mmCIF file of C-alpha atoms in Angstrom:
data_model
loop_
_atom_site.group_PDB
_atom_site.id
_atom_site.type_symbol
_atom_site.label_atom_id
_atom_site.label_comp_id
_atom_site.label_asym_id
_atom_site.label_seq_id
_atom_site.Cartn_x
_atom_site.Cartn_y
_atom_site.Cartn_z
ATOM 1 C CA MET A 1 93.672 100.039 126.837
ATOM 2 C CA THR A 2 90.764 102.421 126.746
ATOM 3 C CA ALA A 3 87.434 101.141 125.462
ATOM 4 C CA PRO A 4 86.558 102.563 122.021
ATOM 5 C CA PRO A 5 83.953 105.320 121.835
ATOM 6 C CA ALA A 6 80.460 104.296 120.812
ATOM 7 C CA ARG A 7 79.927 107.069 118.285
ATOM 8 C CA PRO A 8 82.921 108.507 116.435
ATOM 9 C CA HIS A 9 82.690 111.834 114.643
ATOM 10 C CA LEU A 10 83.437 111.640 110.924
ATOM 11 C CA THR A 11 83.864 114.608 108.614
ATOM 12 C CA TYR A 12 86.100 115.859 105.835
ATOM 13 C CA CYS A 13 88.656 118.627 105.967
ATOM 14 C CA THR A 14 87.830 121.880 104.186
ATOM 15 C CA ASN A 15 91.482 122.280 103.217
ATOM 16 C CA ILE A 16 90.474 120.482 100.018
ATOM 17 C CA HIS A 17 88.857 123.750 98.878
ATOM 18 C CA ALA A 18 90.962 126.731 97.851
ATOM 19 C CA GLY A 19 90.342 129.664 100.181
ATOM 20 C CA GLU A 20 92.573 131.762 102.415
ATOM 21 C CA THR A 21 90.217 134.554 103.515
ATOM 22 C CA TRP A 22 87.134 134.451 105.717
ATOM 23 C CA PRO A 23 84.793 135.318 102.783
ATOM 24 C CA GLU A 24 86.296 132.415 100.823
ATOM 25 C CA VAL A 25 85.852 130.065 103.798
ATOM 26 C CA ARG A 26 82.231 131.212 104.119
ATOM 27 C CA GLU A 27 81.654 130.550 100.415
ATOM 28 C CA ASN A 28 83.154 127.063 100.682
ATOM 29 C CA LEU A 29 80.883 126.209 103.602
ATOM 30 C CA THR A 30 77.743 127.140 101.683
ATOM 31 C CA ARG A 31 78.862 125.894 98.267
ATOM 32 C CA TYR A 32 80.341 122.547 99.310
ATOM 33 C CA VAL A 33 79.886 121.593 102.972
ATOM 34 C CA VAL A 34 76.135 122.178 103.086
ATOM 35 C CA PRO A 35 75.441 119.971 100.027
ATOM 36 C CA VAL A 36 77.743 117.272 101.435
ATOM 37 C CA ARG A 37 75.800 117.338 104.716
ATOM 38 C CA GLU A 38 72.512 117.066 102.816
ATOM 39 C CA ARG A 39 73.738 113.947 101.014
ATOM 40 C CA PHE A 40 75.785 112.243 103.724
ATOM 41 C CA ALA A 41 73.965 113.248 106.905
ATOM 42 C CA PRO A 42 70.403 114.232 105.950
ATOM 43 C CA GLY A 43 68.276 115.198 108.914
ATOM 44 C CA ARG A 44 71.076 115.224 111.487
ATOM 45 C CA PRO A 45 73.886 117.540 112.586
ATOM 46 C CA PHE A 46 77.118 117.283 110.635
ATOM 47 C CA GLY A 47 80.534 118.116 112.030
ATOM 48 C CA VAL A 48 82.875 120.338 110.052
ATOM 49 C CA GLY A 49 86.614 119.759 109.770
ATOM 50 C CA LEU A 50 87.514 123.409 109.432
ATOM 51 C CA ARG A 51 90.722 124.684 107.904
ATOM 52 C CA LEU A 52 91.553 128.320 108.643
ATOM 53 C CA SER A 53 94.621 130.057 107.267
ATOM 54 C CA GLY A 54 96.454 132.607 109.365
ATOM 55 C CA ALA A 55 94.545 135.378 107.579
ATOM 56 C CA ALA A 56 91.130 133.742 108.066
ATOM 57 C CA ALA A 57 91.848 133.079 111.739
ATOM 58 C CA HIS A 58 92.715 136.745 112.254
ATOM 59 C CA ALA A 59 89.491 137.809 110.546
ATOM 60 C CA LEU A 60 87.354 135.472 112.648
ATOM 61 C CA SER A 61 88.836 136.937 115.820
ATOM 62 C CA GLU A 62 86.562 139.907 115.129
ATOM 63 C CA PRO A 63 83.152 139.497 116.840
ATOM 64 C CA GLU A 64 81.141 140.367 113.739
ATOM 65 C CA ALA A 65 82.810 137.691 111.600
ATOM 66 C CA MET A 66 82.506 135.079 114.348
ATOM 67 C CA ALA A 67 78.817 135.864 114.768
ATOM 68 C CA GLU A 68 78.371 135.405 111.033
ATOM 69 C CA LEU A 69 80.080 131.995 111.128
ATOM 70 C CA ARG A 70 78.041 130.816 114.094
ATOM 71 C CA GLY A 71 74.864 131.920 112.388
ATOM 72 C CA LEU A 72 75.788 130.024 109.228
ATOM 73 C CA LEU A 73 76.538 126.864 111.183
ATOM 74 C CA ARG A 74 73.305 127.108 113.124
ATOM 75 C CA ALA A 75 71.242 127.700 109.979
ATOM 76 C CA HIS A 76 72.557 124.562 108.274
ATOM 77 C CA ASP A 77 72.769 122.146 111.223
ATOM 78 C CA LEU A 78 76.572 122.179 111.206
ATOM 79 C CA PHE A 79 79.010 122.210 114.099
ATOM 80 C CA VAL A 80 82.798 122.443 114.332
ATOM 81 C CA TYR A 81 84.749 119.950 116.409
ATOM 82 C CA THR A 82 88.156 119.895 114.744
ATOM 83 C CA ILE A 83 90.439 122.343 112.957
ATOM 84 C CA ASN A 84 93.288 121.562 110.611
ATOM 85 C CA GLY A 85 95.948 123.948 111.900
ATOM 86 C CA PHE A 86 98.689 122.523 109.678
ATOM 87 C CA PRO A 87 98.841 124.782 106.574
ATOM 88 C CA TYR A 88 99.145 128.429 107.658
ATOM 89 C CA GLY A 89 99.313 130.127 104.269
ATOM 90 C CA THR A 90 98.178 129.556 100.698
ATOM 91 C CA PHE A 91 97.525 125.862 100.091
ATOM 92 C CA HIS A 92 96.196 125.687 96.515
ATOM 93 C CA GLY A 93 97.023 126.981 93.089
ATOM 94 C CA ARG A 94 100.747 127.551 93.435
ATOM 95 C CA PRO A 95 103.763 125.540 94.634
ATOM 96 C CA VAL A 96 103.805 125.004 98.385
ATOM 97 C CA LYS A 97 106.183 122.009 98.718
ATOM 98 C CA GLU A 98 108.192 122.263 101.991
ATOM 99 C CA THR A 99 107.004 125.818 102.709
ATOM 100 C CA VAL A 100 103.715 124.250 103.854
ATOM 101 C CA TYR A 101 105.326 123.663 107.273
ATOM 102 C CA LEU A 102 106.070 127.354 107.801
ATOM 103 C CA PRO A 103 105.769 128.962 110.219
ATOM 104 C CA ASP A 104 106.769 125.902 112.234
ATOM 105 C CA TRP A 105 107.193 125.291 115.962
ATOM 106 C CA LEU A 106 110.569 127.041 115.844
ATOM 107 C CA ASP A 107 108.721 130.254 114.936
ATOM 108 C CA ASP A 108 106.762 132.364 117.436
ATOM 109 C CA GLU A 109 103.995 132.867 114.878
ATOM 110 C CA ARG A 110 103.145 129.143 114.929
ATOM 111 C CA LEU A 111 102.359 129.392 118.647
ATOM 112 C CA ALA A 112 100.354 132.595 118.202
ATOM 113 C CA TYR A 113 98.394 131.084 115.301
ATOM 114 C CA THR A 114 97.634 127.867 117.192
ATOM 115 C CA ASP A 115 96.547 129.785 120.304
ATOM 116 C CA ARG A 116 94.206 131.797 118.088
ATOM 117 C CA LEU A 117 92.746 128.658 116.523
ATOM 118 C CA ALA A 118 92.128 127.216 119.995
ATOM 119 C CA ASP A 119 90.269 130.362 121.045
ATOM 120 C CA LEU A 120 88.088 130.170 117.938
ATOM 121 C CA LEU A 121 87.411 126.452 118.380
ATOM 122 C CA ALA A 122 86.454 126.919 122.027
ATOM 123 C CA ALA A 123 83.936 129.545 120.928
ATOM 124 C CA LEU A 124 82.434 127.164 118.351
ATOM 125 C CA LEU A 125 82.417 123.844 120.215
ATOM 126 C CA PRO A 126 79.065 122.450 121.272
ATOM 127 C CA GLU A 127 78.696 122.040 125.012
ATOM 128 C CA GLY A 128 80.303 118.896 126.380
ATOM 129 C CA MET A 129 82.327 118.158 123.231
ATOM 130 C CA GLU A 130 86.119 118.145 123.057
ATOM 131 C CA GLY A 131 87.862 119.932 120.197
ATOM 132 C CA THR A 132 91.048 118.977 118.397
ATOM 133 C CA ILE A 133 93.603 120.893 116.333
ATOM 134 C CA SER A 134 96.061 119.021 114.125
ATOM 135 C CA THR A 135 99.412 120.689 113.546
ATOM 136 C CA VAL A 136 102.787 120.342 111.831
ATOM 137 C CA PRO A 137 105.148 117.634 113.167
ATOM 138 C CA GLY A 138 107.444 120.176 114.751
ATOM 139 C CA ALA A 139 109.168 121.309 111.592
ATOM 140 C CA PHE A 140 110.545 120.140 108.286
ATOM 141 C CA GLU A 141 113.466 117.825 109.111
ATOM 142 C CA ARG A 142 116.160 120.069 107.609
ATOM 143 C CA ARG A 143 115.069 122.942 109.849
ATOM 144 C CA VAL A 144 115.956 121.107 113.070
ATOM 145 C CA ALA A 145 119.644 121.281 113.957
ATOM 146 C CA GLY A 146 119.626 119.134 117.100
ATOM 147 C CA ASP A 147 118.369 118.744 120.665
ATOM 148 C CA ALA A 148 118.393 122.493 121.307
ATOM 149 C CA ASP A 149 115.856 123.022 118.516
ATOM 150 C CA ALA A 150 113.794 120.072 119.734
ATOM 151 C CA GLU A 151 113.685 121.575 123.213
ATOM 152 C CA ARG A 152 112.758 124.968 121.765
ATOM 153 C CA MET A 153 109.793 123.449 119.921
ATOM 154 C CA ALA A 154 108.741 121.579 123.056
ATOM 155 C CA ARG A 155 108.748 124.814 125.070
ATOM 156 C CA ALA A 156 106.431 126.409 122.507
ATOM 157 C CA MET A 157 104.085 123.415 122.640
ATOM 158 C CA LEU A 158 104.045 123.543 126.439
ATOM 159 C CA ALA A 159 103.205 127.246 126.249
ATOM 160 C CA HIS A 160 100.252 126.243 124.078
ATOM 161 C CA VAL A 161 99.224 123.613 126.642
ATOM 162 C CA ALA A 162 99.205 126.348 129.286
ATOM 163 C CA HIS A 163 96.985 128.398 126.989
ATOM 164 C CA LEU A 164 94.618 125.440 126.598
ATOM 165 C CA VAL A 165 94.480 124.881 130.363
ATOM 166 C CA LEU A 166 93.518 128.496 130.997
ATOM 167 C CA LEU A 167 91.087 128.421 128.076
ATOM 168 C CA ARG A 168 89.354 125.452 129.662
ATOM 169 C CA VAL A 169 89.075 127.341 132.954
ATOM 170 C CA THR A 170 87.547 130.419 131.313
ATOM 171 C CA THR A 171 85.268 128.721 128.770
ATOM 172 C CA GLY A 172 84.631 125.207 130.061
ATOM 173 C CA ARG A 173 85.734 123.827 126.670
ATOM 174 C CA ARG A 174 88.583 121.326 126.316
ATOM 175 C CA VAL A 175 90.806 121.496 123.243
ATOM 176 C CA ALA A 176 93.693 119.143 122.430
ATOM 177 C CA LEU A 177 96.621 119.722 120.096
ATOM 178 C CA ALA A 178 97.541 116.771 117.844
ATOM 179 C CA LEU A 179 101.014 116.563 116.282
ATOM 180 C CA GLU A 180 100.864 114.934 112.857
ATOM 181 C CA PRO A 181 103.949 112.848 111.905
ATOM 182 C CA GLU A 182 104.847 113.084 108.230
ATOM 183 C CA PRO A 183 107.664 111.724 106.041
ATOM 184 C CA CYS A 184 110.800 113.906 105.867
ATOM 185 C CA CYS A 185 109.755 115.926 108.915
ATOM 186 C CA PHE A 186 111.195 116.177 112.432
ATOM 187 C CA LEU A 187 108.497 113.788 113.623
ATOM 188 C CA GLU A 188 108.375 111.324 110.758
ATOM 189 C CA THR A 189 107.110 108.149 112.390
ATOM 190 C CA THR A 190 105.132 107.046 115.419
ATOM 191 C CA ALA A 191 108.362 105.883 117.074
ATOM 192 C CA GLN A 192 109.888 109.349 116.693
ATOM 193 C CA ALA A 193 106.747 110.941 118.134
ATOM 194 C CA VAL A 194 106.849 108.607 121.154
ATOM 195 C CA ASP A 195 110.502 109.471 121.723
ATOM 196 C CA PHE A 196 109.835 113.208 121.485
ATOM 197 C CA PHE A 197 106.981 113.040 123.979
ATOM 198 C CA ALA A 198 109.073 110.988 126.408
ATOM 199 C CA ARG A 199 112.175 113.168 126.190
ATOM 200 C CA HIS A 200 110.642 116.633 126.007
ATOM 201 C CA LEU A 201 106.942 116.737 126.930
ATOM 202 C CA PHE A 202 106.265 114.030 129.530
ATOM 203 C CA THR A 203 109.074 115.045 131.880
ATOM 204 C CA PRO A 204 109.065 116.521 135.401
ATOM 205 C CA GLU A 205 110.630 119.671 133.973
ATOM 206 C CA ALA A 206 107.811 120.033 131.439
ATOM 207 C CA ALA A 207 105.233 119.645 134.224
ATOM 208 C CA VAL A 208 106.936 122.374 136.247
ATOM 209 C CA THR A 209 106.912 124.666 133.202
ATOM 210 C CA VAL A 210 103.156 124.261 132.749
ATOM 211 C CA ALA A 211 102.544 124.483 136.493
ATOM 212 C CA ARG A 212 104.294 127.853 136.671
ATOM 213 C CA ALA A 213 102.298 129.191 133.724
ATOM 214 C CA THR A 214 98.902 128.007 135.000
ATOM 215 C CA GLY A 215 99.073 127.828 138.780
ATOM 216 C CA LEU A 216 98.446 124.078 138.746
ATOM 217 C CA ALA A 217 100.286 121.701 141.025
ATOM 218 C CA PRO A 218 103.036 119.846 139.121
ATOM 219 C CA ALA A 219 101.132 116.548 139.245
ATOM 220 C CA ASP A 220 98.022 118.216 137.814
ATOM 221 C CA ALA A 221 100.139 119.967 135.180
ATOM 222 C CA ALA A 222 101.603 116.608 134.126
ATOM 223 C CA ARG A 223 98.078 115.231 133.659
ATOM 224 C CA ALA A 224 97.085 118.344 131.731
ATOM 225 C CA ILE A 225 99.960 117.854 129.293
ATOM 226 C CA ARG A 226 98.788 114.304 128.558
ATOM 227 C CA GLU A 227 95.195 115.492 128.145
ATOM 228 C CA HIS A 228 95.931 118.453 125.905
ATOM 229 C CA LEU A 229 98.755 117.033 123.745
ATOM 230 C CA GLY A 230 98.575 113.977 121.519
ATOM 231 C CA VAL A 231 99.040 112.848 117.953
ATOM 232 C CA CYS A 232 97.065 113.006 114.741
ATOM 233 C CA LEU A 233 97.586 109.795 112.802
ATOM 234 C CA ASP A 234 97.425 110.374 109.058
ATOM 235 C CA ALA A 235 96.726 107.025 107.401
ATOM 236 C CA CYS A 236 98.546 107.994 104.206
ATOM 237 C CA HIS A 237 101.671 109.093 106.089
ATOM 238 C CA MET A 238 101.744 105.883 108.116
ATOM 239 C CA ALA A 239 101.284 103.707 105.042
ATOM 240 C CA VAL A 240 104.101 105.526 103.251
ATOM 241 C CA GLU A 241 106.364 104.779 106.247
ATOM 242 C CA PHE A 242 105.379 101.072 106.169
ATOM 243 C CA GLU A 243 104.191 101.306 109.796
ATOM 244 C CA ASP A 244 102.278 98.415 111.317
ATOM 245 C CA PRO A 245 99.016 99.955 112.624
ATOM 246 C CA ALA A 246 98.595 97.696 115.657
ATOM 247 C CA ALA A 247 102.243 98.017 116.684
ATOM 248 C CA ALA A 248 102.130 101.804 116.316
ATOM 249 C CA LEU A 249 99.012 102.079 118.458
ATOM 250 C CA ASP A 250 100.450 99.753 121.092
ATOM 251 C CA ALA A 251 103.598 101.909 121.275
ATOM 252 C CA LEU A 252 101.528 105.054 121.764
ATOM 253 C CA ASP A 253 99.433 103.333 124.425
ATOM 254 C CA ARG A 254 102.492 102.152 126.365
ATOM 255 C CA ALA A 255 103.932 105.671 126.274
ATOM 256 C CA GLY A 256 100.659 107.267 127.375
ATOM 257 C CA VAL A 257 100.413 109.358 124.193
ATOM 258 C CA ARG A 258 96.801 109.796 123.178
ATOM 259 C CA VAL A 259 95.512 109.512 119.633
ATOM 260 C CA ALA A 260 93.486 112.693 119.473
ATOM 261 C CA LYS A 261 92.606 112.591 115.785
ATOM 262 C CA VAL A 262 92.890 110.403 112.692
ATOM 263 C CA GLN A 263 93.080 111.727 109.154
ATOM 264 C CA VAL A 264 91.498 109.192 106.843
ATOM 265 C CA SER A 265 93.632 109.362 103.711
ATOM 266 C CA ALA A 266 95.157 106.972 101.191
ATOM 267 C CA GLY A 267 98.429 107.100 99.271
ATOM 268 C CA LEU A 268 99.918 105.257 96.297
ATOM 269 C CA ARG A 269 101.605 101.821 96.180
ATOM 270 C CA VAL A 270 103.903 101.135 93.248
ATOM 271 C CA ALA A 271 105.547 97.787 92.469
ATOM 272 C CA LEU A 272 108.822 98.157 90.579
ATOM 273 C CA PRO A 273 109.978 94.883 89.000
ATOM 274 C CA GLY A 274 113.604 95.980 88.720
ATOM 275 C CA GLY A 275 116.063 96.734 85.930
ATOM 276 C CA THR A 276 114.898 97.886 82.505
ATOM 277 C CA ASP A 277 111.357 96.678 83.247
ATOM 278 C CA ASP A 278 110.931 99.720 85.515
ATOM 279 C CA ALA A 279 110.803 102.198 82.613
ATOM 280 C CA ALA A 280 107.114 101.837 81.795
ATOM 281 C CA VAL A 281 106.130 102.096 85.465
ATOM 282 C CA LEU A 282 108.212 105.225 85.982
ATOM 283 C CA ASP A 283 106.799 106.830 82.847
ATOM 284 C CA ALA A 284 103.246 106.236 84.107
ATOM 285 C CA LEU A 285 104.166 107.835 87.448
ATOM 286 C CA ASP A 286 105.076 111.107 85.721
ATOM 287 C CA ALA A 287 101.364 111.976 85.727
ATOM 288 C CA PHE A 288 101.447 112.220 89.544
ATOM 289 C CA ALA A 289 104.533 114.458 89.791
ATOM 290 C CA ASP A 290 102.832 117.842 90.158
ATOM 291 C CA ASP A 291 104.503 121.156 90.982
ATOM 292 C CA VAL A 292 102.241 122.109 93.900
ATOM 293 C CA TYR A 293 102.650 119.581 96.703
ATOM 294 C CA LEU A 294 105.489 117.606 98.218
ATOM 295 C CA HIS A 295 105.098 113.900 97.396
ATOM 296 C CA GLN A 296 107.603 112.100 99.590
ATOM 297 C CA VAL A 297 108.525 108.559 98.523
ATOM 298 C CA VAL A 298 109.644 105.681 100.736
ATOM 299 C CA GLU A 299 111.118 102.703 98.934
ATOM 300 C CA ARG A 300 111.223 99.256 100.534
ATOM 301 C CA ARG A 301 113.786 96.948 99.019
ATOM 302 C CA ALA A 302 113.765 93.162 99.012
ATOM 303 C CA ASP A 303 115.888 92.989 102.169
ATOM 304 C CA GLY A 304 113.481 95.312 104.040
ATOM 305 C CA THR A 305 115.731 98.367 103.820
ATOM 306 C CA LEU A 306 113.849 101.668 103.560
ATOM 307 C CA VAL A 307 115.179 104.415 101.289
ATOM 308 C CA ARG A 308 113.570 107.854 101.439
ATOM 309 C CA HIS A 309 113.206 110.458 98.708
ATOM 310 C CA LEU A 310 112.044 113.992 99.448
ATOM 311 C CA ASP A 311 109.770 114.288 96.413
ATOM 312 C CA LEU A 312 108.479 112.177 93.540
ATOM 313 C CA PRO A 313 110.524 113.932 90.813
ATOM 314 C CA GLN A 314 113.745 113.188 92.740
ATOM 315 C CA ALA A 315 112.697 109.557 93.226
ATOM 316 C CA LEU A 316 111.947 109.216 89.510
ATOM 317 C CA ALA A 317 115.279 110.752 88.552
ATOM 318 C CA ALA A 318 117.185 108.450 90.908
ATOM 319 C CA ALA A 319 115.372 105.366 89.592
ATOM 320 C CA ARG A 320 115.998 106.322 85.979
ATOM 321 C CA GLY A 321 119.664 106.797 86.796
ATOM 322 C CA THR A 322 120.217 103.120 87.527
ATOM 323 C CA ASP A 323 119.217 99.802 86.000
ATOM 324 C CA GLU A 324 120.704 97.696 88.782
ATOM 325 C CA ALA A 325 117.916 97.870 91.353
ATOM 326 C CA GLY A 326 115.956 94.706 92.075
ATOM 327 C CA PRO A 327 112.237 94.334 92.778
ATOM 328 C CA ARG A 328 110.979 96.865 95.320
ATOM 329 C CA GLU A 329 107.914 98.760 96.427
ATOM 330 C CA TRP A 330 107.349 102.508 96.571
ATOM 331 C CA ARG A 331 104.835 104.163 98.838
ATOM 332 C CA ILE A 332 104.075 107.733 97.748
ATOM 333 C CA HIS A 333 102.631 110.592 99.800
ATOM 334 C CA PHE A 334 99.985 111.541 97.284
ATOM 335 C CA HIS A 335 96.507 111.647 98.806
ATOM 336 C CA VAL A 336 94.248 109.726 96.432
ATOM 337 C CA PRO A 337 90.482 109.100 96.661
ATOM 338 C CA LEU A 338 89.539 106.584 99.322
ATOM 339 C CA PHE A 339 86.915 104.839 97.234
ATOM 340 C CA ARG A 340 89.367 103.740 94.518
ATOM 341 C CA ASP A 341 91.716 100.810 94.963
ATOM 342 C CA ARG A 342 93.549 101.109 91.633
ATOM 343 C CA TYR A 343 95.021 103.922 89.543
ATOM 344 C CA GLY A 344 96.000 102.296 86.272
ATOM 345 C CA ARG A 345 99.236 100.418 86.997
ATOM 346 C CA PHE A 346 99.174 101.440 90.654
ATOM 347 C CA GLU A 347 97.275 100.581 93.810
ATOM 348 C CA GLY A 348 96.037 102.886 96.529
ATOM 349 C CA THR A 349 96.689 102.119 100.181
ATOM 350 C CA GLN A 350 92.952 101.659 100.733
ATOM 351 C CA ALA A 351 93.395 98.319 102.519
ATOM 352 C CA TYR A 352 95.906 99.916 104.889
ATOM 353 C CA VAL A 353 93.430 102.688 105.756
ATOM 354 C CA ALA A 354 90.776 100.110 106.625
ATOM 355 C CA GLU A 355 93.289 98.209 108.774
ATOM 356 C CA LEU A 356 94.295 101.365 110.637
ATOM 357 C CA LEU A 357 90.689 102.402 111.287
ATOM 358 C CA ARG A 358 89.915 98.964 112.660
ATOM 359 C CA ALA A 359 92.976 99.083 114.918
ATOM 360 C CA VAL A 360 92.170 102.589 116.179
ATOM 361 C CA ARG A 361 88.635 101.555 117.053
ATOM 362 C CA GLN A 362 89.926 98.510 118.914
ATOM 363 C CA ARG A 363 92.916 100.045 120.683
ATOM 364 C CA SER A 364 92.163 103.697 121.444
ATOM 365 C CA ASP A 365 89.405 106.047 122.519
ATOM 366 C CA CYS A 366 89.918 108.381 119.547
ATOM 367 C CA ALA A 367 86.607 109.810 118.359
ATOM 368 C CA HIS A 368 87.721 112.353 115.725
ATOM 369 C CA PHE A 369 88.095 111.140 112.133
ATOM 370 C CA GLU A 370 88.615 113.443 109.160
ATOM 371 C CA VAL A 371 88.829 112.554 105.472
ATOM 372 C CA GLU A 372 91.592 114.615 103.857
ATOM 373 C CA THR A 373 92.031 114.193 100.116
ATOM 374 C CA TYR A 374 93.286 117.678 99.299
ATOM 375 C CA THR A 375 94.776 116.804 95.896
ATOM 376 C CA TRP A 376 91.664 116.857 93.695
ATOM 377 C CA ASP A 377 93.042 119.732 91.604
ATOM 378 C CA VAL A 378 96.319 117.941 90.805
ATOM 379 C CA LEU A 379 95.146 114.357 90.319
ATOM 380 C CA PRO A 380 95.502 113.030 86.780
ATOM 381 C CA GLU A 381 92.341 114.144 84.974
ATOM 382 C CA GLU A 382 90.914 110.643 84.583
ATOM 383 C CA TYR A 383 90.579 110.327 88.383
ATOM 384 C CA ARG A 384 88.782 113.621 89.025
ATOM 385 C CA ARG A 385 85.951 113.715 86.557
ATOM 386 C CA GLU A 386 83.093 113.753 89.071
ATOM 387 C CA ASP A 387 82.083 116.883 90.942
ATOM 388 C CA ILE A 388 83.672 117.497 94.335
ATOM 389 C CA VAL A 389 80.462 117.136 96.374
ATOM 390 C CA THR A 390 79.817 113.696 94.889
ATOM 391 C CA ALA A 391 83.429 112.625 95.367
ATOM 392 C CA VAL A 392 83.580 113.765 99.007
ATOM 393 C CA THR A 393 80.254 112.101 99.772
ATOM 394 C CA ARG A 394 81.592 108.841 98.323
ATOM 395 C CA GLU A 395 84.726 109.138 100.455
ATOM 396 C CA LEU A 396 82.711 109.719 103.601
ATOM 397 C CA GLY A 397 80.515 106.754 102.789
ATOM 398 C CA TRP A 398 83.563 104.538 102.357
ATOM 399 C CA ALA A 399 85.045 105.683 105.664
ATOM 400 C CA ALA A 400 81.717 105.398 107.483
ATOM 401 C CA SER A 401 81.313 101.777 106.472
ATOM 402 C CA ARG A 402 84.604 101.028 108.221
ATOM 403 C CA LEU A 403 83.893 102.965 111.399
ATOM 404 C CA GLU A 404 80.932 101.013 112.739
ATOM 405 C CA PRO A 405 79.146 101.742 114.934
ATOM 406 C CA LEU A 406 79.005 105.136 113.265
ATOM 407 C CA GLY A 407 77.236 108.277 114.345
ATOM 408 C CA GLY A 408 77.608 111.993 114.205
ATOM 409 C CA GLY A 409 77.817 112.080 117.955
ATOM 410 C CA PRO A 410 75.113 113.387 120.245
ATOM 411 C CA SER A 411 73.148 116.182 118.679
ATOM 412 C CA PRO A 412 75.182 119.214 119.727
ATOM 413 C CA ARG A 413 73.530 122.092 121.473
ATOM 414 C CA SER A 414 74.043 125.367 119.673
ATOM 415 C CA THR A 415 76.743 127.643 121.040
ATOM 416 C CA GLY A 416 75.162 130.671 119.407
#
């Protein structure tokens, strides 16, 4: 195993703020990120977990807009080391549900968008610092018909690796793509990610594909694939899937799949006693069943069987349709604040997040950590009464206390 890094980078993802255009991104940086830096990292550089929609990425491809962004970062002692390249389109204010994965890795636009994000990140990265981009786990599960679609997605990812190799040659900056497993997606668990890498990305044929596109020798191309492709572990997603953190990290290590990024997020734990006693619990859960986001549910029954539901409303309807179920636990993909451990009748997966962070620090060389509670606008009102800057600062403080030794990394040299 690789020794853990001495100074991890910790930030929060700007996808928590509504904003699809470059002017809206600029406003969010000044209105929210700067005050968070002043509270959480006074007197030192603060890394930004940038989220750029397809529209914002296009706009920042223009030199004038990029110069404006670099000037803003420089003026406020900010730097960008990671981009959330998962949601391409509108992410707040209207239902997104399963459309959040589109365009996916079956669509040419996903490759073009991710290439564009890599170009922008390379232009923003401080010298000597690696960048990461988290992305959709291939596609929504229902979109993938079989091995032919899996191979098609792999070819697109390998084309992106070739782009990253050539980008590194031309700019000297290294960027890695991190696939983010999520419930009800093609890559749902760590085990599925390991299998996909082994069958489609870490093969001699994949190395030849990258070698032909870059001019590298096949052996060097194989190493480049492992350097430029990895996973983003979302703590909420893993908790919902009842994954054991140490076992998951050991499986990735054995397969040679790097953990490029960790999203520090918590979900909901719900204990259902069984039978008619479930009614009050289910009624209380109605407050979390919003119309905007997909809230996948994984139910673990007394015998260890896992039952999956695409969304919380479907899970509630199924549970209300029977009074024969015994005691069981639900884990719900609803990102809740890290600094709370209870939500009325329910618990957060806060303890799981702490366990995962400890395991990552012990078992990997991952240095990129990003808080991602994007649900502030849809949380029940009683859990979102404080202003967003205060809430995010509290989340970062909670995560920082579990990532010792903590630092913002070496003071980055301006790229402007």
